[in-house]
Phi, psi and omega in degrees: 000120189287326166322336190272346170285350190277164178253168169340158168209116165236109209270111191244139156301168132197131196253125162259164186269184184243185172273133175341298173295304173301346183302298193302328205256323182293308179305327176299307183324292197292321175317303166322315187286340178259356163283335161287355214267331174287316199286295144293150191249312190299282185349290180357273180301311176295332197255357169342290185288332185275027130298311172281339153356290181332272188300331196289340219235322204300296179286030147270309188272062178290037190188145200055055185236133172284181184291177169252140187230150201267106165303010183237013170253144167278308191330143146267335176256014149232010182293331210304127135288347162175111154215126178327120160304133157268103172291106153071175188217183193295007188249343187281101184317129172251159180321298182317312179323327209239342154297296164327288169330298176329301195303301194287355167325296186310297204323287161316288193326274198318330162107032165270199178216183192188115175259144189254175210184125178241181174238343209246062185344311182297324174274181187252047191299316177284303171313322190282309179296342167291314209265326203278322174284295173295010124303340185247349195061050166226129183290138203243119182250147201243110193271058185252172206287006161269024170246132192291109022168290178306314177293347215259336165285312183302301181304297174306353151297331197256331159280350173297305193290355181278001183108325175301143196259315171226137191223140181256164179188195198231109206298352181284349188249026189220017214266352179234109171065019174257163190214105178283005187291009187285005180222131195235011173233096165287103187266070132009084154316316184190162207232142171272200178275353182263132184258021159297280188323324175287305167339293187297332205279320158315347184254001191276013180215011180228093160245162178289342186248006172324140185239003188245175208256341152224179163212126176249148185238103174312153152182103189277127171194160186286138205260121123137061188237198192243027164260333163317298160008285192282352155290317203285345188296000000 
């Protein structure tokens, strides 16, 4: 029976706060933005995904987001429809961060490994959780598309024996035939909206040939923001 080989699988939510000021600054946003979303309409339909973009992306990211602009004003100073405060920097620790830190603390103590996942090409979300994990002294490899597509099983063979405890990547680059069992703890930094892409990816370690007896699949998001949103889709 193949079913009695897989190991446990379990899917853990974990909901975080956000910091007061971003807090403050996310609720501004959204407000502005669904009073244009009522009022206008044309406006509306254009500017929709870098809305959801937007909200989605912000409470990870307080910072560096261009403004959102109405495409149907020419004024460059007067299109603007809502632009975002910079909170703080790639240096500032966020309420997730430290939830994440914690988590891979427990883990690593226990003697697992752990892939983090990320969704959000654009921030510096993989680089910044690399400096922040290699500060703490643990070792971090970074999974990005310029290792090719067939080579991407070895190269994650060859830092496990190198020693690496965690490894980011972009779940989108793990999402067909790669077999991950050597990290039996999975984290979701953040989930976009496609749940093809979360499926597979969330599945790259409950294999049939798994040998440890469970995989916990993590998954962080800021609570009542539009990554809620995008758990509950």
């Amino acid at each position: 029976d193949m079913g009695k080989a897989l190991p446990s699988y379990e899917e853990i939510p974990i909901a975080c706060e956000m910091d007061e000021a971003v807090e403050t600054e996310y609720k501004r946003i959204e407000h502005k933005l669904v009073q244009v979303l009522r009022s206008d309409r044309r406006a509306a339909q254009k500017i929709l995904s870098a809305y959801l973009n937007l909200l989605s992306a912000y409470p990870d990211q307080p910072y560096g987001h261009e403004p959102i602009r109405n495409p149907f004003v020419p004024e460059e100073d007067q299109n603007v429809l809502s632009a975002p405060k910079d909170i703080g920097s790639a240096d500032d620790l966020q309420p997730k961060d430290e939830v994440l830190l914690d988590l891979i603390d427990r883990k690593i103590q226990a003697g697992e490994r752990v892939i983090v996942f990320t969704a959000w090409v654009r921030l510096d979300t993989q680089e910044r959780l690399h400096k922040l994990l290699t500060e703490k002294g643990v070792k971090t490899a970074i999974l990005d598309q310029k290792v090719p597509p067939v080579q991407r099983e070895e190269w994650v063979d060859k830092r496990v024996r190198e020693g690496v405890k965690v490894l980011i990547t972009n779940s989108a680059l793990v999402e067909t035939g790669l077999d991950l069992n050597a990290f039996t703890t999975l984290v979701f930094y953040n989930i976009a909206f496609n749940l093809y892409v979360f499926r597979q990816a969330s599945r790259r370690s409950w294999r049939i040939n798994q040998t440890a007896p469970k995989v916990e699949i993590y998954m962080l998001y800021y609570a009542d923001t539009m990554q809620h949103k995008a758990l509950r889709l």
